[in-house]
Amino acid sequence: MKLFGSKNPFLLIFLILVLLLTGCSSNQSSTNSEDTKSEGDNKKALKIGFIGALSGAVGGVGQDMLKGAELAVEIINEEGGINGQEVELLSKDTKGNPKDGIQAVRDLTQEGVKIFTGVVSSGVALALPPVLEQEDALIMIAAAGDDAITGENFSPNVFRISDNAYMRNTSAANLFYEKYPELTKWANFSPDYAYGHASWDAFNNQMKKINPKYEVVKESWPKFGATDFKNDIASVLAAKPQAVFSALYSGDAITMSKQAAPYDFFNQLDLFVLNSNEGDISSALGKEMHPEWSGVHYHPEAYDNELNKKFVEKFKEKYKVEPNGYNSETYVSLFAYKEAIEKAKSLETKTLIKTLEGMKFDSVTGTREFRKEDHQAIKDIVWLKIEPDNSDKGWKIADIEIVPGSEVMAPLK
């Protein structure tokens, strides 16, 4: 008891000081802990959603699109993330079905996703605006091509990083009339759904404008996802076209090509134009590949710029194959988001929409720009001339044509 008595005043003062310093240290420790927690909250991963057909008739397309997004996220995180935030990619399978696409958006927004990329099916893309607007979410369509997506079905919450049916197929009419003016008798062989009709409408309407001798001898509309094209093949050949335009893609185009071989279909034509073959069809057919001109979002040999070189190098390093256009568009979309978010310094949907509108940005295919009025990207259209050869893969790229997107943009309404 004498320790705290009047005979030990200095010891008493010393003990009081120790207690005060201990309390300050405790308070400072508590403050630092709270600061660390707050900083940690700010560094939570930025969740971005991929939605696309990962199974079904066009599941291969969706898988390729997912690979492009995954690589972009990997590179972005290696380079410090977006505004210092790590990016986390979450994916959902739409099965190419509008109902599943809507549910995929709902499911991922429940997990904190407000930013999306992907979508190969135009039917899915056209179904998404109401749920995106309801959930205050944003998407960059990276393959679906129906004009209505950025046209009559316009939504402020939807941008399209890839080209559309009008752009690609108007460019086809211009290019192939210029190259083959002697071919006047054409047939259509396209899937009976939104993108097939939009593609043919654009090609057909433009050909009527520029070729006074143009004639349509047959229109064939097989069901999307059909397994038997033999009747369509026979009826198209019976019309004796010089050239055939087709908007078949992925599994449909592969099935049709294999079933057409016994009819000697392609050798009876002077020209076959397939508006979408990102290498998936050629690779699947291999030594059965036929001569054609095909439209693509991108081809690694078409561009000589640093962003493309980096993309090709990193993609081959990760996946052991060259990238295709389904890989490129989701890849580019992630970097477009990165640029917009860092410019806006915000993740609010309305702010990002304003930032993206009219934004110009570099990509693997050169400069692109989101048209403010309809959110359609102005980008190049690439056409490949594919020919069979004696190589192990069975075909080669014989020619590449690039049409500037600015030359084939749909008029604003």
C-alpha positions as a Markdown table, in Angstrom:
| # | Residue | x | y | z |
|---|---|---|---|---|
| 1 | Met | 0.0 | 0.0 | 0.0 |
| 2 | Lys | 3.0 | 2.3 | 0.6 |
| 3 | Leu | 3.7 | 2.3 | -3.1 |
| 4 | Phe | 0.7 | 4.6 | -3.7 |
| 5 | Gly | 1.2 | 6.6 | -0.5 |
| 6 | Ser | 2.3 | 10.2 | -0.2 |
| 7 | Lys | 5.9 | 9.0 | 0.4 |
| 8 | Asn | 6.1 | 7.8 | -3.3 |
| 9 | Pro | 4.7 | 10.7 | -5.4 |
| 10 | Phe | 7.1 | 10.2 | -8.3 |
| 11 | Leu | 6.3 | 6.6 | -8.7 |
| 12 | Leu | 2.6 | 7.5 | -8.7 |
| 13 | Ile | 3.1 | 10.1 | -11.5 |
| 14 | Phe | 5.1 | 7.5 | -13.5 |
| 15 | Leu | 2.3 | 4.9 | -13.3 |
| 16 | Ile | -0.3 | 7.5 | -14.3 |
| 17 | Leu | 1.8 | 8.4 | -17.4 |
| 18 | Val | 2.2 | 4.8 | -18.4 |
| 19 | Leu | -1.6 | 4.2 | -18.2 |
| 20 | Leu | -2.3 | 7.3 | -20.3 |
| 21 | Leu | 0.3 | 6.3 | -23.0 |
| 22 | Thr | -1.2 | 2.8 | -23.1 |
| 23 | Gly | -4.6 | 4.2 | -23.7 |
| 24 | Cys | -3.4 | 6.4 | -26.5 |
| 25 | Ser | -1.6 | 3.5 | -28.1 |
| 26 | Ser | -4.8 | 1.4 | -27.9 |
| 27 | Asn | -6.9 | 4.2 | -29.4 |
| 28 | Gln | -4.3 | 4.7 | -32.2 |
| 29 | Ser | -4.3 | 0.9 | -32.9 |
| 30 | Ser | -8.1 | 0.9 | -33.1 |
| 31 | Thr | -8.0 | 3.8 | -35.6 |
| 32 | Asn | -5.4 | 2.1 | -37.8 |
| 33 | Ser | -7.5 | -1.1 | -37.8 |
| 34 | Glu | -10.6 | 0.9 | -38.9 |
| 35 | Asp | -8.5 | 2.6 | -41.7 |
| 36 | Thr | -7.2 | -0.7 | -42.9 |
| 37 | Lys | -10.7 | -2.1 | -43.0 |
| 38 | Ser | -12.0 | 0.9 | -44.9 |
| 39 | Glu | -9.1 | 0.7 | -47.4 |
| 40 | Gly | -9.8 | -3.1 | -47.8 |
| 41 | Asp | -13.4 | -2.4 | -48.6 |
| 42 | Asn | -12.4 | 0.1 | -51.3 |
| 43 | Lys | -10.2 | -2.6 | -52.9 |
| 44 | Lys | -12.8 | -5.2 | -53.2 |
| 45 | Ala | -12.7 | -6.9 | -56.6 |
| 46 | Leu | -14.6 | -5.2 | -59.4 |
| 47 | Lys | -17.0 | -7.9 | -60.6 |
| 48 | Ile | -17.7 | -8.1 | -64.4 |
| 49 | Gly | -20.2 | -10.5 | -65.8 |
| 50 | Phe | -19.9 | -12.6 | -69.0 |
| 51 | Ile | -23.1 | -14.0 | -70.4 |
| 52 | Gly | -23.2 | -16.1 | -73.5 |
| 53 | Ala | -24.1 | -19.5 | -75.0 |
| 54 | Leu | -21.6 | -21.9 | -73.4 |
| 55 | Ser | -23.6 | -25.0 | -74.5 |
| 56 | Gly | -25.9 | -25.9 | -77.3 |
| 57 | Ala | -25.7 | -25.2 | -81.0 |
| 58 | Val | -23.4 | -22.2 | -80.7 |
| 59 | Gly | -21.7 | -23.2 | -77.4 |
| 60 | Gly | -18.3 | -23.2 | -79.1 |
| 61 | Val | -18.8 | -19.5 | -80.0 |
| 62 | Gly | -19.6 | -18.7 | -76.4 |
| 63 | Gln | -16.6 | -20.6 | -75.1 |
| 64 | Asp | -14.3 | -18.7 | -77.5 |
| 65 | Met | -15.8 | -15.4 | -76.3 |
| 66 | Leu | -15.3 | -16.4 | -72.7 |
| 67 | Lys | -11.6 | -17.1 | -73.4 |
| 68 | Gly | -11.1 | -13.6 | -74.7 |
| 69 | Ala | -12.7 | -12.1 | -71.6 |
| 70 | Glu | -10.7 | -14.3 | -69.3 |
| 71 | Leu | -7.4 | -13.3 | -70.9 |
| 72 | Ala | -8.3 | -9.6 | -70.7 |
| 73 | Val | -9.0 | -9.9 | -67.0 |
| 74 | Glu | -5.7 | -11.7 | -66.4 |
| 75 | Ile | -3.7 | -9.0 | -68.2 |
| 76 | Ile | -5.6 | -6.1 | -66.6 |
| 77 | Asn | -5.0 | -7.6 | -63.1 |
| 78 | Glu | -1.3 | -8.2 | -63.9 |
| 79 | Glu | -1.1 | -4.5 | -64.8 |
| 80 | Gly | -2.7 | -3.2 | -61.6 |
| 81 | Gly | -6.4 | -3.7 | -62.2 |
| 82 | Ile | -8.9 | -0.9 | -62.9 |
| 83 | Asn | -8.3 | 2.2 | -60.7 |
| 84 | Gly | -6.3 | -0.2 | -58.5 |
| 85 | Gln | -9.1 | -2.6 | -58.1 |
| 86 | Glu | -8.6 | -6.3 | -59.1 |
| 87 | Val | -11.2 | -7.5 | -61.6 |
| 88 | Glu | -13.2 | -10.7 | -61.1 |
| 89 | Leu | -15.0 | -12.3 | -64.0 |
| 90 | Leu | -18.2 | -14.2 | -63.4 |
| 91 | Ser | -19.9 | -16.1 | -66.1 |
| 92 | Lys | -23.3 | -17.6 | -66.9 |
| 93 | Asp | -24.6 | -19.8 | -69.7 |
| 94 | Thr | -27.5 | -18.4 | -71.7 |
| 95 | Lys | -27.8 | -21.6 | -73.8 |
| 96 | Gly | -28.6 | -19.1 | -76.6 |
| 97 | Asn | -32.1 | -18.7 | -75.0 |
| 98 | Pro | -33.6 | -15.3 | -74.2 |
| 99 | Lys | -35.2 | -16.6 | -71.0 |
| 100 | Asp | -31.9 | -18.0 | -69.8 |
| 101 | Gly | -30.2 | -14.7 | -70.8 |
| 102 | Ile | -32.6 | -12.6 | -68.7 |
| 103 | Gln | -32.1 | -15.0 | -65.7 |
| 104 | Ala | -28.3 | -14.9 | -66.1 |
| 105 | Val | -28.4 | -11.1 | -65.7 |
| 106 | Arg | -30.6 | -11.3 | -62.7 |
| 107 | Asp | -28.4 | -14.0 | -61.1 |
| 108 | Leu | -25.2 | -12.1 | -61.6 |
| 109 | Thr | -26.6 | -8.7 | -60.5 |
| 110 | Gln | -27.5 | -10.5 | -57.2 |
| 111 | Glu | -23.8 | -11.3 | -56.9 |
| 112 | Gly | -22.9 | -7.6 | -57.3 |
| 113 | Val | -22.3 | -7.4 | -61.1 |
| 114 | Lys | -23.4 | -4.2 | -62.9 |
| 115 | Ile | -21.1 | -4.5 | -65.9 |
| 116 | Phe | -21.5 | -7.2 | -68.6 |
| 117 | Thr | -20.0 | -8.4 | -71.8 |
| 118 | Gly | -20.7 | -11.3 | -74.2 |
| 119 | Val | -23.9 | -12.5 | -76.0 |
| 120 | Val | -23.7 | -14.2 | -79.4 |
| 121 | Ser | -27.5 | -14.7 | -80.0 |
| 122 | Ser | -29.4 | -11.7 | -81.3 |
| 123 | Gly | -32.5 | -13.1 | -79.8 |
| 124 | Val | -30.9 | -13.0 | -76.3 |
| 125 | Ala | -29.5 | -9.5 | -76.9 |
| 126 | Leu | -32.9 | -8.1 | -77.9 |
| 127 | Ala | -34.5 | -9.5 | -74.7 |
| 128 | Leu | -32.0 | -7.9 | -72.3 |
| 129 | Pro | -32.8 | -4.1 | -72.2 |
| 130 | Pro | -35.7 | -4.3 | -69.7 |
| 131 | Val | -33.8 | -6.3 | -67.1 |
| 132 | Leu | -30.6 | -4.3 | -67.6 |
| 133 | Glu | -32.6 | -1.0 | -67.1 |
| 134 | Gln | -34.4 | -2.5 | -64.1 |
| 135 | Glu | -31.1 | -3.7 | -62.5 |
| 136 | Asp | -29.3 | -0.4 | -63.4 |
| 137 | Ala | -26.7 | -2.6 | -65.3 |
| 138 | Leu | -24.7 | -2.1 | -68.5 |
| 139 | Ile | -23.7 | -4.5 | -71.3 |
| 140 | Met | -21.3 | -4.4 | -74.2 |
| 141 | Ile | -22.6 | -6.9 | -76.9 |
| 142 | Ala | -19.6 | -8.6 | -78.4 |
| 143 | Ala | -21.0 | -10.7 | -81.2 |
| 144 | Ala | -24.8 | -10.5 | -81.7 |
| 145 | Gly | -25.4 | -8.6 | -84.9 |
| 146 | Asp | -29.0 | -7.8 | -85.4 |
| 147 | Asp | -29.4 | -4.1 | -86.4 |
| 148 | Ala | -32.3 | -3.7 | -83.9 |
| 149 | Ile | -30.0 | -4.1 | -80.9 |
| 150 | Thr | -28.6 | -0.6 | -81.5 |
| 151 | Gly | -31.6 | 0.5 | -83.7 |
| 152 | Glu | -35.3 | 0.2 | -83.0 |
| 153 | Asn | -34.6 | -1.8 | -79.8 |
| 154 | Phe | -32.2 | 0.8 | -78.6 |
| 155 | Ser | -31.5 | 1.0 | -74.9 |
| 156 | Pro | -29.1 | 3.4 | -73.1 |
| 157 | Asn | -27.8 | 0.5 | -71.1 |
| 158 | Val | -26.6 | -1.4 | -74.2 |
| 159 | Phe | -23.5 | -0.8 | -76.3 |
| 160 | Arg | -22.1 | -2.9 | -79.1 |
| 161 | Ile | -18.3 | -3.3 | -79.4 |
| 162 | Ser | -18.6 | -5.5 | -82.6 |
| 163 | Asp | -20.1 | -4.7 | -86.0 |
| 164 | Asn | -23.7 | -5.2 | -87.0 |
| 165 | Ala | -25.6 | -6.9 | -89.8 |
| 166 | Tyr | -26.0 | -3.7 | -91.8 |
| 167 | Met | -22.3 | -2.9 | -91.6 |
| 168 | Arg | -21.0 | -6.3 | -92.4 |
| 169 | Asn | -23.4 | -7.2 | -95.2 |
| 170 | Thr | -23.5 | -3.8 | -96.8 |
| 171 | Ser | -19.7 | -4.0 | -97.0 |
| 172 | Ala | -20.1 | -7.5 | -98.6 |
| 173 | Ala | -22.4 | -6.2 | -101.4 |
| 174 | Asn | -20.0 | -3.3 | -102.1 |
| 175 | Leu | -16.9 | -5.5 | -102.0 |
| 176 | Phe | -18.1 | -8.4 | -104.1 |
| 177 | Tyr | -19.8 | -6.3 | -106.7 |
| 178 | Glu | -16.5 | -4.5 | -107.1 |
| 179 | Lys | -14.6 | -7.8 | -107.4 |
| 180 | Tyr | -17.1 | -9.9 | -109.3 |
| 181 | Pro | -19.4 | -7.6 | -111.4 |
| 182 | Glu | -20.1 | -10.4 | -113.8 |
| 183 | Leu | -21.9 | -12.4 | -111.2 |
| 184 | Thr | -25.6 | -11.3 | -111.3 |
| 185 | Lys | -27.6 | -14.3 | -110.3 |
| 186 | Trp | -27.6 | -14.7 | -106.5 |
| 187 | Ala | -29.3 | -17.0 | -104.0 |
| 188 | Asn | -29.8 | -16.6 | -100.3 |
| 189 | Phe | -29.1 | -19.5 | -97.8 |
| 190 | Ser | -29.6 | -18.1 | -94.3 |
| 191 | Pro | -31.1 | -19.1 | -91.0 |
| 192 | Asp | -34.7 | -18.2 | -90.4 |
| 193 | Tyr | -34.2 | -15.9 | -87.4 |
| 194 | Ala | -33.4 | -12.3 | -86.6 |
| 195 | Tyr | -29.8 | -12.1 | -87.6 |
| 196 | Gly | -30.3 | -14.2 | -90.8 |
| 197 | His | -33.0 | -11.9 | -92.0 |
| 198 | Ala | -31.1 | -8.7 | -91.0 |
| 199 | Ser | -28.0 | -9.9 | -92.9 |
| 200 | Trp | -29.8 | -10.8 | -96.1 |
| 201 | Asp | -31.9 | -7.6 | -96.0 |
| 202 | Ala | -28.7 | -5.5 | -95.8 |
| 203 | Phe | -26.9 | -7.4 | -98.6 |
| 204 | Asn | -29.9 | -7.6 | -100.8 |
| 205 | Asn | -30.9 | -4.0 | -100.5 |
| 206 | Gln | -27.4 | -2.8 | -101.2 |
| 207 | Met | -26.9 | -5.0 | -104.2 |
| 208 | Lys | -30.2 | -3.7 | -105.6 |
| 209 | Lys | -28.8 | -0.1 | -105.3 |
| 210 | Ile | -25.4 | -0.7 | -106.9 |
| 211 | Asn | -25.9 | -3.5 | -109.5 |
| 212 | Pro | -28.6 | -2.9 | -112.1 |
| 213 | Lys | -28.3 | -6.5 | -113.4 |
| 214 | Tyr | -28.6 | -8.1 | -109.9 |
| 215 | Glu | -31.2 | -10.9 | -109.7 |
| 216 | Val | -32.3 | -13.1 | -106.8 |
| 217 | Val | -33.0 | -16.6 | -108.1 |
| 218 | Lys | -33.7 | -18.3 | -104.8 |
| 219 | Glu | -34.2 | -17.6 | -101.1 |
| 220 | Ser | -33.8 | -20.5 | -98.7 |
| 221 | Trp | -34.6 | -20.1 | -95.0 |
| 222 | Pro | -33.7 | -23.2 | -93.0 |
| 223 | Lys | -34.6 | -23.2 | -89.3 |
| 224 | Phe | -31.9 | -21.9 | -86.9 |
| 225 | Gly | -30.2 | -25.0 | -85.4 |
| 226 | Ala | -31.5 | -27.3 | -88.1 |
| 227 | Thr | -29.9 | -30.7 | -88.4 |
| 228 | Asp | -30.9 | -31.5 | -92.0 |
| 229 | Phe | -30.1 | -29.0 | -94.8 |
| 230 | Lys | -30.4 | -31.4 | -97.7 |
| 231 | Asn | -33.7 | -30.1 | -99.1 |
| 232 | Asp | -32.4 | -26.6 | -99.0 |
| 233 | Ile | -29.2 | -27.5 | -100.7 |
| 234 | Ala | -31.0 | -29.2 | -103.5 |
| 235 | Ser | -33.5 | -26.4 | -104.0 |
| 236 | Val | -30.7 | -23.8 | -104.1 |
| 237 | Leu | -28.8 | -25.7 | -106.7 |
| 238 | Ala | -31.9 | -26.2 | -108.8 |
| 239 | Ala | -32.2 | -22.5 | -109.1 |
| 240 | Lys | -28.8 | -22.4 | -110.8 |
| 241 | Pro | -27.3 | -19.3 | -109.0 |
| 242 | Gln | -23.8 | -18.1 | -109.9 |
| 243 | Ala | -23.2 | -17.0 | -106.3 |
| 244 | Val | -24.7 | -17.8 | -102.9 |
| 245 | Phe | -24.9 | -15.5 | -99.9 |
| 246 | Ser | -25.2 | -17.2 | -96.5 |
| 247 | Ala | -25.6 | -16.0 | -92.9 |
| 248 | Leu | -25.3 | -19.5 | -91.4 |
| 249 | Tyr | -22.7 | -19.7 | -88.7 |
| 250 | Ser | -21.0 | -22.0 | -86.2 |
| 251 | Gly | -22.6 | -25.5 | -86.0 |
| 252 | Asp | -25.2 | -24.7 | -88.6 |
| 253 | Ala | -22.6 | -23.8 | -91.2 |
| 254 | Ile | -20.5 | -26.8 | -90.4 |
| 255 | Thr | -23.4 | -29.2 | -90.7 |
| 256 | Met | -24.6 | -27.6 | -93.9 |
| 257 | Ser | -21.1 | -27.7 | -95.5 |
| 258 | Lys | -20.7 | -31.4 | -94.7 |
| 259 | Gln | -24.1 | -32.2 | -96.1 |
| 260 | Ala | -23.5 | -30.1 | -99.2 |
| 261 | Ala | -20.3 | -32.0 | -100.2 |
| 262 | Pro | -22.0 | -35.0 | -101.8 |
| 263 | Tyr | -24.0 | -32.6 | -104.0 |
| 264 | Asp | -20.7 | -31.0 | -105.2 |
| 265 | Phe | -22.5 | -27.8 | -104.0 |
| 266 | Phe | -19.6 | -25.4 | -103.8 |
| 267 | Asn | -17.9 | -26.5 | -107.1 |
| 268 | Gln | -21.1 | -25.6 | -108.9 |
| 269 | Leu | -20.9 | -22.0 | -107.8 |
| 270 | Asp | -18.6 | -19.2 | -109.0 |
| 271 | Leu | -18.7 | -17.6 | -105.5 |
| 272 | Phe | -19.8 | -18.6 | -102.0 |
| 273 | Val | -20.0 | -15.8 | -99.4 |
| 274 | Leu | -20.4 | -16.8 | -95.8 |
| 275 | Asn | -20.8 | -13.7 | -93.6 |
| 276 | Ser | -19.4 | -15.3 | -90.4 |
| 277 | Asn | -16.5 | -17.8 | -90.2 |
| 278 | Glu | -14.1 | -16.9 | -87.4 |
| 279 | Gly | -11.9 | -19.9 | -88.2 |
| 280 | Asp | -14.2 | -22.2 | -86.2 |
| 281 | Ile | -15.9 | -23.5 | -89.3 |
| 282 | Ser | -12.7 | -23.9 | -91.4 |
| 283 | Ser | -10.9 | -25.7 | -88.5 |
| 284 | Ala | -13.9 | -28.1 | -88.0 |
| 285 | Leu | -14.0 | -28.9 | -91.7 |
| 286 | Gly | -10.3 | -29.2 | -92.2 |
| 287 | Lys | -9.5 | -31.0 | -95.4 |
| 288 | Glu | -13.2 | -30.8 | -96.3 |
| 289 | Met | -13.0 | -27.0 | -96.4 |
| 290 | His | -14.4 | -25.4 | -99.6 |
| 291 | Pro | -13.5 | -22.1 | -101.3 |
| 292 | Glu | -15.4 | -19.1 | -99.8 |
| 293 | Trp | -15.2 | -15.4 | -98.8 |
| 294 | Ser | -16.0 | -15.1 | -95.1 |
| 295 | Gly | -16.6 | -12.1 | -92.9 |
| 296 | Val | -14.9 | -11.9 | -89.5 |
| 297 | His | -14.7 | -9.6 | -86.5 |
| 298 | Tyr | -11.0 | -9.9 | -86.5 |
| 299 | His | -8.0 | -11.8 | -87.9 |
| 300 | Pro | -4.5 | -11.8 | -86.4 |
| 301 | Glu | -2.9 | -11.3 | -89.7 |
| 302 | Ala | -5.0 | -8.3 | -90.6 |
| 303 | Tyr | -3.4 | -5.8 | -88.2 |
| 304 | Asp | 0.1 | -4.7 | -87.5 |
| 305 | Asn | -0.1 | -2.7 | -84.3 |
| 306 | Glu | 1.3 | -3.1 | -80.8 |
| 307 | Leu | -2.0 | -4.0 | -79.1 |
| 308 | Asn | -2.6 | -6.7 | -81.7 |
| 309 | Lys | 0.9 | -8.1 | -81.3 |
| 310 | Lys | 0.4 | -8.3 | -77.5 |
| 311 | Phe | -3.0 | -9.9 | -77.8 |
| 312 | Val | -1.7 | -12.6 | -80.2 |
| 313 | Glu | 1.4 | -13.3 | -78.1 |
| 314 | Lys | -0.6 | -13.5 | -74.8 |
| 315 | Phe | -3.4 | -15.6 | -76.3 |
| 316 | Lys | -1.0 | -18.1 | -77.9 |
| 317 | Glu | 0.9 | -18.3 | -74.7 |
| 318 | Lys | -2.3 | -19.1 | -72.7 |
| 319 | Tyr | -4.3 | -21.2 | -75.1 |
| 320 | Lys | -1.7 | -22.5 | -77.6 |
| 321 | Val | -3.7 | -21.4 | -80.6 |
| 322 | Glu | -4.1 | -18.2 | -82.5 |
| 323 | Pro | -7.0 | -15.9 | -81.5 |
| 324 | Asn | -10.1 | -15.4 | -83.5 |
| 325 | Gly | -12.8 | -12.8 | -83.7 |
| 326 | Tyr | -14.9 | -14.3 | -81.0 |
| 327 | Asn | -11.9 | -14.0 | -78.7 |
| 328 | Ser | -11.1 | -10.5 | -79.8 |
| 329 | Glu | -14.4 | -8.7 | -79.2 |
| 330 | Thr | -14.8 | -9.7 | -75.5 |
| 331 | Tyr | -11.1 | -9.0 | -75.0 |
| 332 | Val | -11.5 | -5.5 | -76.5 |
| 333 | Ser | -14.7 | -4.9 | -74.5 |
| 334 | Leu | -12.9 | -5.3 | -71.2 |
| 335 | Phe | -10.2 | -2.8 | -72.1 |
| 336 | Ala | -12.9 | -0.4 | -73.3 |
| 337 | Tyr | -14.6 | -0.7 | -69.9 |
| 338 | Lys | -11.2 | -0.1 | -68.2 |
| 339 | Glu | -10.6 | 3.1 | -70.2 |
| 340 | Ala | -14.2 | 4.4 | -69.5 |
| 341 | Ile | -14.1 | 3.6 | -65.8 |
| 342 | Glu | -10.7 | 5.2 | -65.3 |
| 343 | Lys | -11.8 | 8.3 | -67.3 |
| 344 | Ala | -15.1 | 8.6 | -65.3 |
| 345 | Lys | -13.5 | 7.7 | -62.0 |
| 346 | Ser | -16.9 | 6.1 | -61.2 |
| 347 | Leu | -18.7 | 2.9 | -61.4 |
| 348 | Glu | -22.2 | 4.5 | -61.6 |
| 349 | Thr | -24.0 | 3.2 | -64.6 |
| 350 | Lys | -25.3 | 6.7 | -65.7 |
| 351 | Thr | -21.8 | 8.1 | -65.5 |
| 352 | Leu | -20.3 | 5.3 | -67.5 |
| 353 | Ile | -23.0 | 5.6 | -70.2 |
| 354 | Lys | -22.1 | 9.3 | -70.6 |
| 355 | Thr | -18.4 | 8.5 | -70.7 |
| 356 | Leu | -18.8 | 5.7 | -73.3 |
| 357 | Glu | -21.0 | 7.7 | -75.6 |
| 358 | Gly | -18.7 | 9.1 | -78.3 |
| 359 | Met | -15.6 | 7.6 | -76.7 |
| 360 | Lys | -12.7 | 6.8 | -79.0 |
| 361 | Phe | -10.3 | 4.1 | -77.9 |
| 362 | Asp | -7.4 | 2.0 | -79.3 |
| 363 | Ser | -8.0 | -1.7 | -79.9 |
| 364 | Val | -6.4 | -4.7 | -81.6 |
| 365 | Thr | -8.1 | -3.6 | -84.8 |
| 366 | Gly | -7.1 | 0.1 | -84.5 |
| 367 | Thr | -9.2 | 3.0 | -83.3 |
| 368 | Arg | -12.8 | 2.4 | -82.5 |
| 369 | Glu | -15.5 | 4.8 | -81.5 |
| 370 | Phe | -18.9 | 4.4 | -79.9 |
| 371 | Arg | -21.4 | 6.4 | -81.8 |
| 372 | Lys | -23.2 | 8.6 | -79.3 |
| 373 | Glu | -26.6 | 8.4 | -80.8 |
| 374 | Asp | -27.0 | 4.6 | -81.0 |
| 375 | His | -24.0 | 3.1 | -79.0 |
| 376 | Gln | -22.8 | 1.2 | -82.1 |
| 377 | Ala | -19.0 | 0.9 | -82.4 |
| 378 | Ile | -17.5 | 2.2 | -85.6 |
| 379 | Lys | -15.0 | -0.5 | -86.5 |
| 380 | Asp | -13.4 | -2.2 | -89.5 |
| 381 | Ile | -15.1 | -5.1 | -91.3 |
| 382 | Val | -12.6 | -7.8 | -92.3 |
| 383 | Trp | -13.2 | -10.3 | -95.2 |
| 384 | Leu | -11.1 | -13.4 | -95.7 |
| 385 | Lys | -10.7 | -15.4 | -98.9 |
| 386 | Ile | -10.3 | -19.0 | -97.9 |
| 387 | Glu | -9.1 | -21.7 | -100.2 |
| 388 | Pro | -8.4 | -25.4 | -99.8 |
| 389 | Asp | -4.8 | -26.5 | -99.9 |
| 390 | Asn | -2.5 | -29.4 | -99.2 |
| 391 | Ser | -1.4 | -28.3 | -95.8 |
| 392 | Asp | -2.0 | -30.3 | -92.6 |
| 393 | Lys | -5.0 | -28.1 | -91.7 |
| 394 | Gly | -6.4 | -28.3 | -95.3 |
| 395 | Trp | -6.9 | -24.6 | -96.1 |
| 396 | Lys | -5.3 | -21.2 | -96.2 |
| 397 | Ile | -6.1 | -17.5 | -96.1 |
| 398 | Ala | -5.5 | -16.4 | -99.7 |
| 399 | Asp | -6.5 | -12.8 | -99.4 |
| 400 | Ile | -7.6 | -10.3 | -96.7 |
| 401 | Glu | -9.8 | -7.2 | -97.4 |
| 402 | Ile | -10.5 | -4.5 | -94.8 |
| 403 | Val | -13.5 | -2.2 | -95.2 |
| 404 | Pro | -13.4 | 0.9 | -92.8 |
| 405 | Gly | -16.5 | 0.9 | -90.6 |
| 406 | Ser | -17.1 | 4.6 | -91.2 |
| 407 | Glu | -18.0 | 3.7 | -94.9 |
| 408 | Val | -20.8 | 1.4 | -94.0 |
| 409 | Met | -22.5 | 2.8 | -90.9 |
| 410 | Ala | -26.3 | 2.7 | -91.0 |
| 411 | Pro | -27.9 | 6.1 | -91.4 |
| 412 | Leu | -29.2 | 7.5 | -88.1 |
| 413 | Lys | -33.0 | 7.7 | -87.8 |
